[in-house]
Amino acid sequence: MIKKLRIMTPGPTPVPVDVLLEGAKETLYHRNPKFKKMLAAASEGLKKVFRTNGHVFILASSGTGAMETAVANTISPGDKVVTVVGGKFGERWAELCRAYGANMHEINIEWGDYLRVEQIEKALKENPDTKVVFTTLSETSTGVVNDIKAVAEIVKNANAILVVDAVSGLIAEPLEMDKWGVDIAVAGSQKAFMMPPGLAFVAVSSEKAWKCIEEAKSPRYYFDLRAYKNKYTDTPYTGAVNLVYQLNKSLEMIESETLEMVWKRHAIFANAMRRGIQALGLELFAKKPGNVLTAVKVPNDIDGLEFLKVSREEYGMIFSGGQAQLKGKIFRVSNLGYVDRLDMVSAIATIEMTLNKMGKHVPIGSGVRAVEESLLEADKDESFS
Ligand SMILES: *Cc1c(COP(=O)(O)O)cnc(C)c1O
């Protein structure tokens, strides 16, 4: 049977042909003035999506490289940090901070649950010497989105800076760095940017953050932000030339749709998927699901790994499974990046068909109907087209 590959995973995400073609253009020398101009344009475009007038740095790495950059540049061994661990990516902040010898205070949240502002308040009250608070906007492993605006409100009044992992959240969920007071945020190219993997971004918005960066004593070299500072039209090392072409195309596409509309699209699609899932009698995993992806509990009588295999092998549809202790227990359907309405319909149709094929009788068409109804309702809103 003919099968088209459909990636409905929260990274990598589908890449539009226009972005792919940019990657096929002639590779310029990275000191060529033409390329320097492109880098400057990319930096300016990135500021718009991070909503900051600060600096946004472009690194050649995956998102975790940007996370390591944030840790290595802000803490010295022995510094007190607060990390929020409610999933695989919050755990990654803690692992990184431990690797750099931080004095740890971890806020542990049951996976699937979300961060309460009072937990940050309490942690900072008990640890007034906290230097950096590390949080996650969209916890991709559970589908939860945290209220970063409220967290920033608290951290602003403490003697600490706020670092946000926005790798899957940026562009999909509102994040207002300057307005909310987020000092540092990180992102990656293979999520809402609709690009291949390979670039990571670090945005630094405040003087407070720069002071931290200047004073931090952790050893660092390739990821030392002091080497990148004031180098907008240049990179200290070889720039990822073709990926920067792709980045400019992606930023151009986002700007023409408008960032507000992209946020809205993600909200509409995630809402449609939640309704479809519930119409099938399945349960959502996240206590406060965000608009990046939908995490679904695997029904008890179904093998979660087999579900991924059947949907992939029968239909060419790639969903993500659960990570770590959630392996086999949930599956995740992304609506991140270059995803359209019919992608949402085919995702829910795949879930219906796969479950039925596996002997789990869910009512054929009821998920599809709920998704379509939800999308049609959203269409009535004239500002969404
Ligand atoms: C994808 C992702 C990362 C980075 O993962 P890489 O594989 O290093 O790109 C970090 N945090 C979150 C929340 C993510 O979704």
mmCIF file of C-alpha atoms and ligand atoms in Angstrom:
data_model
loop_
_atom_site.group_PDB
_atom_site.id
_atom_site.type_symbol
_atom_site.label_atom_id
_atom_site.label_comp_id
_atom_site.label_asym_id
_atom_site.label_seq_id
_atom_site.Cartn_x
_atom_site.Cartn_y
_atom_site.Cartn_z
ATOM 1 C CA MET A 1 0.000 0.000 0.000
ATOM 2 C CA ILE A 2 1.278 3.472 -0.810
ATOM 3 C CA LYS A 3 2.068 5.456 2.315
ATOM 4 C CA LYS A 4 2.959 9.098 2.768
ATOM 5 C CA LEU A 5 5.148 9.963 5.690
ATOM 6 C CA ARG A 6 3.371 12.235 8.170
ATOM 7 C CA ILE A 7 5.374 13.513 11.112
ATOM 8 C CA MET A 8 3.015 14.562 13.873
ATOM 9 C CA THR A 9 5.749 14.624 16.519
ATOM 10 C CA PRO A 10 6.769 17.603 18.674
ATOM 11 C CA GLY A 11 10.152 17.812 16.967
ATOM 12 C CA PRO A 12 11.211 17.286 14.333
ATOM 13 C CA THR A 13 8.123 18.773 12.740
ATOM 14 C CA PRO A 14 7.090 18.892 9.057
ATOM 15 C CA VAL A 15 9.178 21.275 6.926
ATOM 16 C CA PRO A 16 7.458 23.234 4.121
ATOM 17 C CA VAL A 17 8.941 22.888 0.642
ATOM 18 C CA ASP A 18 9.860 26.587 0.515
ATOM 19 C CA VAL A 19 12.019 26.132 3.592
ATOM 20 C CA LEU A 20 13.533 22.892 2.285
ATOM 21 C CA LEU A 21 14.512 24.582 -0.985
ATOM 22 C CA GLU A 22 16.423 27.324 0.841
ATOM 23 C CA GLY A 23 18.674 24.561 2.147
ATOM 24 C CA ALA A 24 19.530 23.586 -1.429
ATOM 25 C CA LYS A 25 20.967 27.005 -2.312
ATOM 26 C CA GLU A 26 24.654 27.602 -2.852
ATOM 27 C CA THR A 27 26.603 27.618 0.407
ATOM 28 C CA LEU A 28 28.248 30.994 0.829
ATOM 29 C CA TYR A 29 31.518 31.520 2.663
ATOM 30 C CA HIS A 30 30.458 32.428 6.194
ATOM 31 C CA ARG A 31 32.478 35.678 6.104
ATOM 32 C CA ASN A 32 30.834 36.774 2.854
ATOM 33 C CA PRO A 33 29.127 40.163 3.403
ATOM 34 C CA LYS A 34 25.985 38.738 1.808
ATOM 35 C CA PHE A 35 25.812 36.059 4.480
ATOM 36 C CA LYS A 36 26.534 38.576 7.222
ATOM 37 C CA LYS A 37 23.501 40.516 6.068
ATOM 38 C CA MET A 38 21.405 37.370 6.259
ATOM 39 C CA LEU A 39 22.605 36.719 9.797
ATOM 40 C CA ALA A 40 21.675 40.219 10.837
ATOM 41 C CA ALA A 41 18.209 39.772 9.321
ATOM 42 C CA ALA A 42 17.786 36.473 11.163
ATOM 43 C CA SER A 43 18.751 38.066 14.481
ATOM 44 C CA GLU A 44 16.233 40.846 13.949
ATOM 45 C CA GLY A 45 13.505 38.376 13.002
ATOM 46 C CA LEU A 46 14.251 36.241 16.038
ATOM 47 C CA LYS A 47 13.824 39.224 18.359
ATOM 48 C CA LYS A 48 10.285 39.563 17.051
ATOM 49 C CA VAL A 49 9.331 35.983 17.861
ATOM 50 C CA PHE A 50 11.020 36.072 21.284
ATOM 51 C CA ARG A 51 9.367 39.456 21.881
ATOM 52 C CA THR A 52 12.546 41.069 23.085
ATOM 53 C CA ASN A 53 14.743 43.992 22.235
ATOM 54 C CA GLY A 54 17.652 42.099 23.762
ATOM 55 C CA HIS A 55 20.093 39.803 22.000
ATOM 56 C CA VAL A 56 19.164 36.529 20.332
ATOM 57 C CA PHE A 57 22.080 34.236 19.558
ATOM 58 C CA ILE A 58 22.068 31.569 16.874
ATOM 59 C CA LEU A 59 23.973 28.420 17.750
ATOM 60 C CA ALA A 60 24.665 25.332 15.686
ATOM 61 C CA SER A 61 23.318 22.598 17.961
ATOM 62 C CA SER A 62 20.051 21.012 18.984
ATOM 63 C CA GLY A 63 17.882 22.629 21.660
ATOM 64 C CA THR A 64 19.803 20.986 24.484
ATOM 65 C CA GLY A 65 22.903 22.938 23.411
ATOM 66 C CA ALA A 66 20.988 26.145 24.053
ATOM 67 C CA MET A 67 19.950 24.791 27.449
ATOM 68 C CA GLU A 68 23.566 23.979 28.299
ATOM 69 C CA THR A 69 24.552 27.461 27.123
ATOM 70 C CA ALA A 70 22.056 28.979 29.545
ATOM 71 C CA VAL A 71 23.391 26.924 32.460
ATOM 72 C CA ALA A 72 27.112 27.297 31.707
ATOM 73 C CA ASN A 73 26.792 31.061 31.271
ATOM 74 C CA THR A 74 24.754 31.886 34.340
ATOM 75 C CA ILE A 75 25.996 29.758 37.212
ATOM 76 C CA SER A 76 29.232 29.118 39.039
ATOM 77 C CA PRO A 77 29.865 25.862 40.915
ATOM 78 C CA GLY A 78 28.073 25.998 44.257
ATOM 79 C CA ASP A 79 25.466 28.554 43.168
ATOM 80 C CA LYS A 80 21.947 27.953 44.397
ATOM 81 C CA VAL A 81 19.469 27.177 41.605
ATOM 82 C CA VAL A 82 15.783 26.335 41.565
ATOM 83 C CA THR A 83 14.696 23.856 38.916
ATOM 84 C CA VAL A 84 11.153 22.808 38.126
ATOM 85 C CA VAL A 85 10.941 19.098 37.348
ATOM 86 C CA GLY A 86 7.594 17.935 36.009
ATOM 87 C CA GLY A 87 8.762 15.896 33.039
ATOM 88 C CA LYS A 88 11.706 14.893 30.900
ATOM 89 C CA PHE A 89 12.729 18.433 29.977
ATOM 90 C CA GLY A 90 12.479 19.883 33.456
ATOM 91 C CA GLU A 91 14.615 16.945 34.491
ATOM 92 C CA ARG A 92 17.142 17.984 31.849
ATOM 93 C CA TRP A 93 17.564 21.390 33.538
ATOM 94 C CA ALA A 94 18.264 19.591 36.800
ATOM 95 C CA GLU A 95 20.750 17.207 35.161
ATOM 96 C CA LEU A 96 22.568 20.091 33.493
ATOM 97 C CA CYS A 97 22.709 22.137 36.689
ATOM 98 C CA ARG A 98 24.016 19.120 38.598
ATOM 99 C CA ALA A 99 26.675 18.556 35.923
ATOM 100 C CA TYR A 100 27.832 22.159 36.431
ATOM 101 C CA GLY A 101 28.041 21.701 40.199
ATOM 102 C CA ALA A 102 25.043 23.812 41.234
ATOM 103 C CA ASN A 103 23.554 23.728 44.696
ATOM 104 C CA MET A 104 20.190 22.224 43.812
ATOM 105 C CA HIS A 105 16.708 23.020 44.945
ATOM 106 C CA GLU A 106 14.268 20.967 42.903
ATOM 107 C CA ILE A 107 10.541 21.567 42.747
ATOM 108 C CA ASN A 108 9.175 18.140 41.909
ATOM 109 C CA ILE A 109 5.813 17.956 40.218
ATOM 110 C CA GLU A 110 4.002 14.784 39.327
ATOM 111 C CA TRP A 111 4.433 14.227 35.579
ATOM 112 C CA GLY A 112 1.298 15.531 33.874
ATOM 113 C CA ASP A 113 0.661 18.131 36.538
ATOM 114 C CA TYR A 114 1.619 21.791 36.214
ATOM 115 C CA LEU A 115 3.639 24.289 38.217
ATOM 116 C CA ARG A 116 1.709 26.291 40.823
ATOM 117 C CA VAL A 117 2.955 29.838 41.354
ATOM 118 C CA GLU A 118 2.940 29.239 45.119
ATOM 119 C CA GLN A 119 5.595 26.549 44.628
ATOM 120 C CA ILE A 120 7.968 29.116 43.123
ATOM 121 C CA GLU A 121 7.078 31.597 45.831
ATOM 122 C CA LYS A 122 7.810 29.070 48.575
ATOM 123 C CA ALA A 123 11.069 27.893 46.970
ATOM 124 C CA LEU A 124 12.368 31.453 46.699
ATOM 125 C CA LYS A 125 11.310 32.307 50.224
ATOM 126 C CA GLU A 126 13.132 29.252 51.571
ATOM 127 C CA ASN A 127 16.145 29.867 49.320
ATOM 128 C CA PRO A 128 16.723 33.619 49.234
ATOM 129 C CA ASP A 129 20.236 32.991 47.887
ATOM 130 C CA THR A 130 18.822 31.545 44.623
ATOM 131 C CA LYS A 131 20.715 32.812 41.629
ATOM 132 C CA VAL A 132 18.759 31.291 38.753
ATOM 133 C CA VAL A 133 15.291 29.764 38.355
ATOM 134 C CA PHE A 134 15.046 27.243 35.506
ATOM 135 C CA THR A 135 11.573 26.519 34.138
ATOM 136 C CA THR A 136 9.821 25.069 31.101
ATOM 137 C CA LEU A 137 7.136 26.811 29.057
ATOM 138 C CA SER A 138 5.839 23.725 27.245
ATOM 139 C CA GLU A 139 6.841 20.460 28.954
ATOM 140 C CA THR A 140 6.843 18.406 25.770
ATOM 141 C CA SER A 141 7.013 15.054 27.562
ATOM 142 C CA THR A 142 3.613 15.565 29.226
ATOM 143 C CA GLY A 143 1.854 18.189 27.080
ATOM 144 C CA VAL A 144 1.610 20.622 29.999
ATOM 145 C CA VAL A 145 2.109 24.356 29.509
ATOM 146 C CA ASN A 146 3.176 26.398 32.523
ATOM 147 C CA ASP A 147 2.120 29.919 33.431
ATOM 148 C CA ILE A 148 5.443 31.658 32.836
ATOM 149 C CA LYS A 149 3.913 35.110 33.106
ATOM 150 C CA ALA A 150 2.921 34.445 36.716
ATOM 151 C CA VAL A 151 6.288 32.856 37.502
ATOM 152 C CA ALA A 152 8.127 35.868 36.075
ATOM 153 C CA GLU A 153 6.058 38.128 38.275
ATOM 154 C CA ILE A 154 7.454 36.332 41.354
ATOM 155 C CA VAL A 155 11.048 35.958 40.187
ATOM 156 C CA LYS A 156 11.204 39.646 39.217
ATOM 157 C CA ASN A 157 11.003 40.576 42.889
ATOM 158 C CA ALA A 158 13.649 38.103 43.994
ATOM 159 C CA ASN A 159 17.373 38.398 43.611
ATOM 160 C CA ALA A 160 17.371 35.793 40.841
ATOM 161 C CA ILE A 161 17.039 35.586 37.082
ATOM 162 C CA LEU A 162 14.461 33.525 35.212
ATOM 163 C CA VAL A 163 15.499 31.101 32.473
ATOM 164 C CA VAL A 164 12.781 29.501 30.359
ATOM 165 C CA ASP A 165 13.023 26.434 28.153
ATOM 166 C CA ALA A 166 10.746 27.536 25.331
ATOM 167 C CA VAL A 167 12.098 24.971 22.893
ATOM 168 C CA SER A 168 8.712 23.530 21.968
ATOM 169 C CA GLY A 169 6.635 26.434 23.279
ATOM 170 C CA LEU A 170 8.037 29.395 21.379
ATOM 171 C CA ILE A 171 5.832 30.545 18.488
ATOM 172 C CA ALA A 172 3.159 27.975 19.457
ATOM 173 C CA GLU A 173 2.288 29.568 22.812
ATOM 174 C CA PRO A 174 2.457 33.223 23.800
ATOM 175 C CA LEU A 175 5.764 34.174 25.414
ATOM 176 C CA GLU A 176 6.497 37.852 26.016
ATOM 177 C CA MET A 177 10.092 38.053 27.181
ATOM 178 C CA ASP A 178 10.360 41.797 27.723
ATOM 179 C CA LYS A 179 6.812 42.411 28.887
ATOM 180 C CA TRP A 180 6.779 39.548 31.389
ATOM 181 C CA GLY A 181 10.394 39.869 32.499
ATOM 182 C CA VAL A 182 11.885 36.604 31.268
ATOM 183 C CA ASP A 183 15.666 37.077 31.454
ATOM 184 C CA ILE A 184 16.785 34.217 29.220
ATOM 185 C CA ALA A 185 14.801 31.929 26.914
ATOM 186 C CA VAL A 186 15.961 29.120 24.655
ATOM 187 C CA ALA A 187 14.464 27.518 21.543
ATOM 188 C CA GLY A 188 15.339 25.129 18.714
ATOM 189 C CA SER A 189 14.812 25.085 14.954
ATOM 190 C CA GLN A 190 13.012 21.741 14.621
ATOM 191 C CA LYS A 191 9.880 22.753 16.534
ATOM 192 C CA ALA A 192 7.497 25.609 15.671
ATOM 193 C CA PHE A 193 10.096 27.153 13.352
ATOM 194 C CA MET A 194 9.161 24.494 10.751
ATOM 195 C CA MET A 195 12.844 23.878 10.066
ATOM 196 C CA PRO A 196 15.107 20.863 10.074
ATOM 197 C CA PRO A 197 17.028 20.209 13.315
ATOM 198 C CA GLY A 198 20.391 21.917 13.748
ATOM 199 C CA LEU A 199 19.948 25.438 15.077
ATOM 200 C CA ALA A 200 19.358 26.540 18.641
ATOM 201 C CA PHE A 201 18.561 30.012 19.903
ATOM 202 C CA VAL A 202 19.399 31.774 23.139
ATOM 203 C CA ALA A 203 17.678 35.069 23.877
ATOM 204 C CA VAL A 204 19.076 37.322 26.603
ATOM 205 C CA SER A 205 16.788 40.205 27.473
ATOM 206 C CA SER A 206 18.066 41.891 30.616
ATOM 207 C CA GLU A 207 21.037 43.633 32.211
ATOM 208 C CA LYS A 208 20.526 41.309 35.167
ATOM 209 C CA ALA A 209 21.148 38.333 32.909
ATOM 210 C CA TRP A 210 24.266 39.905 31.366
ATOM 211 C CA LYS A 211 25.683 40.580 34.800
ATOM 212 C CA CYS A 212 25.213 36.910 35.601
ATOM 213 C CA ILE A 213 26.893 35.908 32.336
ATOM 214 C CA GLU A 214 29.884 38.184 32.986
ATOM 215 C CA GLU A 215 30.324 36.870 36.523
ATOM 216 C CA ALA A 216 29.695 33.152 36.005
ATOM 217 C CA LYS A 217 32.753 30.990 36.616
ATOM 218 C CA SER A 218 31.666 27.753 34.968
ATOM 219 C CA PRO A 219 34.144 26.516 32.377
ATOM 220 C CA ARG A 220 32.845 27.040 28.832
ATOM 221 C CA TYR A 221 34.210 27.613 25.370
ATOM 222 C CA TYR A 222 32.097 26.961 22.251
ATOM 223 C CA PHE A 223 28.967 28.000 24.126
ATOM 224 C CA ASP A 224 30.528 31.039 25.849
ATOM 225 C CA LEU A 225 28.027 33.823 25.134
ATOM 226 C CA ARG A 226 30.711 36.448 25.678
ATOM 227 C CA ALA A 227 32.238 35.269 22.378
ATOM 228 C CA TYR A 228 28.938 35.836 20.577
ATOM 229 C CA LYS A 229 28.047 39.153 22.173
ATOM 230 C CA ASN A 230 28.049 42.114 19.800
ATOM 231 C CA LYS A 231 28.528 39.785 16.860
ATOM 232 C CA TYR A 232 25.328 40.213 14.993
ATOM 233 C CA THR A 233 26.656 40.119 11.511
ATOM 234 C CA ASP A 234 29.237 37.510 12.286
ATOM 235 C CA THR A 235 29.624 34.230 14.136
ATOM 236 C CA PRO A 236 32.705 33.451 16.221
ATOM 237 C CA TYR A 237 32.924 30.041 14.514
ATOM 238 C CA THR A 238 31.615 28.733 11.191
ATOM 239 C CA GLY A 239 27.961 29.666 10.871
ATOM 240 C CA ALA A 240 25.443 27.013 9.779
ATOM 241 C CA VAL A 241 25.028 28.855 6.487
ATOM 242 C CA ASN A 242 22.213 26.927 4.791
ATOM 243 C CA LEU A 243 20.242 26.598 8.002
ATOM 244 C CA VAL A 244 20.357 30.380 8.328
ATOM 245 C CA TYR A 245 18.827 30.695 4.830
ATOM 246 C CA GLN A 246 16.087 28.369 6.018
ATOM 247 C CA LEU A 247 15.639 30.322 9.219
ATOM 248 C CA ASN A 248 15.066 33.545 7.287
ATOM 249 C CA LYS A 249 12.436 31.854 5.124
ATOM 250 C CA SER A 250 10.708 30.441 8.201
ATOM 251 C CA LEU A 251 10.705 33.820 9.963
ATOM 252 C CA GLU A 252 9.316 35.418 6.802
ATOM 253 C CA MET A 253 6.471 32.868 6.723
ATOM 254 C CA ILE A 254 5.667 33.428 10.401
ATOM 255 C CA GLU A 255 5.701 37.168 9.963
ATOM 256 C CA SER A 256 3.348 37.014 7.003
ATOM 257 C CA GLU A 257 0.890 34.828 8.943
ATOM 258 C CA THR A 258 1.551 37.067 11.988
ATOM 259 C CA LEU A 259 2.752 35.662 15.279
ATOM 260 C CA GLU A 260 -0.612 36.286 16.938
ATOM 261 C CA MET A 261 -2.346 34.223 14.274
ATOM 262 C CA VAL A 262 0.211 31.433 14.631
ATOM 263 C CA TRP A 263 -0.506 31.324 18.389
ATOM 264 C CA LYS A 264 -4.203 31.219 17.615
ATOM 265 C CA ARG A 265 -3.814 28.453 15.049
ATOM 266 C CA HIS A 266 -2.026 26.300 17.597
ATOM 267 C CA ALA A 267 -4.795 26.946 20.137
ATOM 268 C CA ILE A 268 -7.523 26.018 17.641
ATOM 269 C CA PHE A 269 -5.789 22.841 16.485
ATOM 270 C CA ALA A 270 -4.954 21.624 19.989
ATOM 271 C CA ASN A 271 -8.507 22.282 21.097
ATOM 272 C CA ALA A 272 -9.842 20.321 18.119
ATOM 273 C CA MET A 273 -7.566 17.374 18.926
ATOM 274 C CA ARG A 274 -8.595 17.351 22.593
ATOM 275 C CA ARG A 275 -12.236 17.235 21.552
ATOM 276 C CA GLY A 276 -11.568 14.457 19.065
ATOM 277 C CA ILE A 277 -9.719 12.377 21.657
ATOM 278 C CA GLN A 278 -12.481 12.776 24.208
ATOM 279 C CA ALA A 279 -15.136 11.930 21.623
ATOM 280 C CA LEU A 280 -13.369 8.582 21.198
ATOM 281 C CA GLY A 281 -13.670 7.949 24.909
ATOM 282 C CA LEU A 282 -9.931 8.342 25.439
ATOM 283 C CA GLU A 283 -8.398 10.361 28.271
ATOM 284 C CA LEU A 284 -6.068 13.341 28.130
ATOM 285 C CA PHE A 285 -2.880 12.932 30.161
ATOM 286 C CA ALA A 286 -2.033 16.558 31.021
ATOM 287 C CA LYS A 287 -3.862 18.260 33.870
ATOM 288 C CA LYS A 288 -3.422 21.567 32.069
ATOM 289 C CA PRO A 289 -2.842 20.744 28.409
ATOM 290 C CA GLY A 290 -1.157 23.355 26.288
ATOM 291 C CA ASN A 291 -1.497 24.095 22.599
ATOM 292 C CA VAL A 292 1.692 22.432 21.408
ATOM 293 C CA LEU A 293 0.666 18.805 21.514
ATOM 294 C CA THR A 294 -1.929 16.470 22.976
ATOM 295 C CA ALA A 295 -0.775 13.691 25.296
ATOM 296 C CA VAL A 296 -3.253 10.816 25.397
ATOM 297 C CA LYS A 297 -3.434 7.974 27.917
ATOM 298 C CA VAL A 298 -3.094 4.613 26.214
ATOM 299 C CA PRO A 299 -6.212 2.558 27.050
ATOM 300 C CA ASN A 300 -5.457 -0.262 29.521
ATOM 301 C CA ASP A 301 -6.195 -3.031 27.060
ATOM 302 C CA ILE A 302 -3.843 -1.661 24.402
ATOM 303 C CA ASP A 303 -0.067 -2.004 24.002
ATOM 304 C CA GLY A 304 1.187 1.577 23.656
ATOM 305 C CA LEU A 305 4.322 0.649 21.728
ATOM 306 C CA GLU A 306 2.328 -1.534 19.352
ATOM 307 C CA PHE A 307 -0.033 1.408 18.753
ATOM 308 C CA LEU A 308 2.901 3.551 17.574
ATOM 309 C CA LYS A 309 4.151 0.718 15.388
ATOM 310 C CA VAL A 310 0.788 0.037 13.742
ATOM 311 C CA SER A 311 0.062 3.719 13.061
ATOM 312 C CA ARG A 312 3.524 4.089 11.562
ATOM 313 C CA GLU A 313 3.658 0.880 9.537
ATOM 314 C CA GLU A 314 0.054 0.819 8.355
ATOM 315 C CA TYR A 315 -0.551 4.506 7.775
ATOM 316 C CA GLY A 316 2.850 6.208 7.692
ATOM 317 C CA MET A 317 1.730 8.398 10.588
ATOM 318 C CA ILE A 318 4.432 9.147 13.151
ATOM 319 C CA PHE A 319 3.194 9.947 16.656
ATOM 320 C CA SER A 320 5.478 10.176 19.688
ATOM 321 C CA GLY A 321 5.304 7.764 22.561
ATOM 322 C CA GLY A 322 5.890 8.445 26.227
ATOM 323 C CA GLN A 323 9.415 9.096 27.508
ATOM 324 C CA ALA A 324 11.069 7.485 30.559
ATOM 325 C CA GLN A 325 8.427 6.245 33.016
ATOM 326 C CA LEU A 326 5.669 7.186 30.551
ATOM 327 C CA LYS A 327 6.951 4.780 27.900
ATOM 328 C CA GLY A 328 4.030 2.736 26.581
ATOM 329 C CA LYS A 329 1.595 4.644 28.803
ATOM 330 C CA ILE A 330 0.853 7.670 26.637
ATOM 331 C CA PHE A 331 1.100 8.705 23.012
ATOM 332 C CA ARG A 332 1.552 12.291 21.887
ATOM 333 C CA VAL A 333 -0.011 13.987 18.865
ATOM 334 C CA SER A 334 1.703 17.201 17.892
ATOM 335 C CA ASN A 335 0.148 20.152 16.102
ATOM 336 C CA LEU A 336 3.406 22.055 16.224
ATOM 337 C CA GLY A 337 4.615 24.115 13.287
ATOM 338 C CA TYR A 338 3.705 23.392 9.674
ATOM 339 C CA VAL A 339 0.451 21.564 10.338
ATOM 340 C CA ASP A 340 -2.888 22.300 8.677
ATOM 341 C CA ARG A 341 -6.523 21.414 9.329
ATOM 342 C CA LEU A 342 -6.461 18.270 7.235
ATOM 343 C CA ASP A 343 -3.352 17.083 9.069
ATOM 344 C CA MET A 344 -5.455 17.246 12.223
ATOM 345 C CA VAL A 345 -8.252 15.280 10.554
ATOM 346 C CA SER A 346 -5.860 12.609 9.299
ATOM 347 C CA ALA A 347 -4.231 12.346 12.727
ATOM 348 C CA ILE A 348 -7.505 11.635 14.481
ATOM 349 C CA ALA A 349 -8.571 9.295 11.650
ATOM 350 C CA THR A 350 -5.315 7.369 12.096
ATOM 351 C CA ILE A 351 -6.002 7.008 15.809
ATOM 352 C CA GLU A 352 -9.487 5.651 15.114
ATOM 353 C CA MET A 353 -8.318 3.218 12.456
ATOM 354 C CA THR A 354 -5.266 2.040 14.376
ATOM 355 C CA LEU A 355 -7.219 1.316 17.543
ATOM 356 C CA ASN A 356 -9.887 -0.564 15.611
ATOM 357 C CA LYS A 357 -7.268 -2.520 13.716
ATOM 358 C CA MET A 358 -5.776 -3.500 17.075
ATOM 359 C CA GLY A 359 -9.149 -4.802 18.230
ATOM 360 C CA LYS A 360 -10.009 -1.819 20.390
ATOM 361 C CA HIS A 361 -13.429 -0.728 19.222
ATOM 362 C CA VAL A 362 -13.742 3.004 19.270
ATOM 363 C CA PRO A 363 -16.666 4.488 17.318
ATOM 364 C CA ILE A 364 -15.436 5.059 13.755
ATOM 365 C CA GLY A 365 -15.900 8.660 12.677
ATOM 366 C CA SER A 366 -16.728 10.105 16.079
ATOM 367 C CA GLY A 367 -13.252 11.554 16.615
ATOM 368 C CA VAL A 368 -13.153 12.841 13.047
ATOM 369 C CA ARG A 369 -16.569 14.411 13.519
ATOM 370 C CA ALA A 370 -15.523 16.181 16.723
ATOM 371 C CA VAL A 371 -12.321 17.510 15.151
ATOM 372 C CA GLU A 372 -14.163 18.734 12.056
ATOM 373 C CA GLU A 373 -16.897 20.362 14.109
ATOM 374 C CA SER A 374 -14.334 22.089 16.271
ATOM 375 C CA LEU A 375 -12.435 23.364 13.219
ATOM 376 C CA LEU A 376 -15.631 24.563 11.531
ATOM 377 C CA GLU A 377 -16.598 26.463 14.667
ATOM 378 C CA ALA A 378 -13.197 28.137 14.666
ATOM 379 C CA ASP A 379 -13.711 29.083 11.003
ATOM 380 C CA LYS A 380 -16.700 31.211 11.990
ATOM 381 C CA ASP A 381 -14.254 33.448 13.768
ATOM 382 C CA GLU A 382 -13.490 35.868 10.929
ATOM 383 C CA SER A 383 -10.027 36.724 12.166
ATOM 384 C CA PHE A 384 -8.885 33.148 11.563
ATOM 385 C CA SER A 385 -8.414 32.158 7.952
HETATM 386 C C1 LIG B 1 12.778 19.302 21.965
HETATM 387 C C2 LIG B 1 12.945 19.921 23.287
HETATM 388 C C3 LIG B 1 14.212 20.224 23.817
HETATM 389 C C4 LIG B 1 15.518 20.021 23.100
HETATM 390 O O1 LIG B 1 15.744 18.791 22.623
HETATM 391 P P1 LIG B 1 16.868 18.564 21.505
HETATM 392 O O2 LIG B 1 16.641 17.137 21.139
HETATM 393 O O3 LIG B 1 18.178 18.807 22.130
HETATM 394 O O4 LIG B 1 16.577 19.535 20.401
HETATM 395 C C5 LIG B 1 14.273 20.858 25.033
HETATM 396 N N1 LIG B 1 13.168 21.178 25.718
HETATM 397 C C6 LIG B 1 11.941 20.913 25.254
HETATM 398 C C7 LIG B 1 10.767 21.321 26.057
HETATM 399 C C8 LIG B 1 11.788 20.277 24.020
HETATM 400 O O5 LIG B 1 10.563 20.024 23.545
#
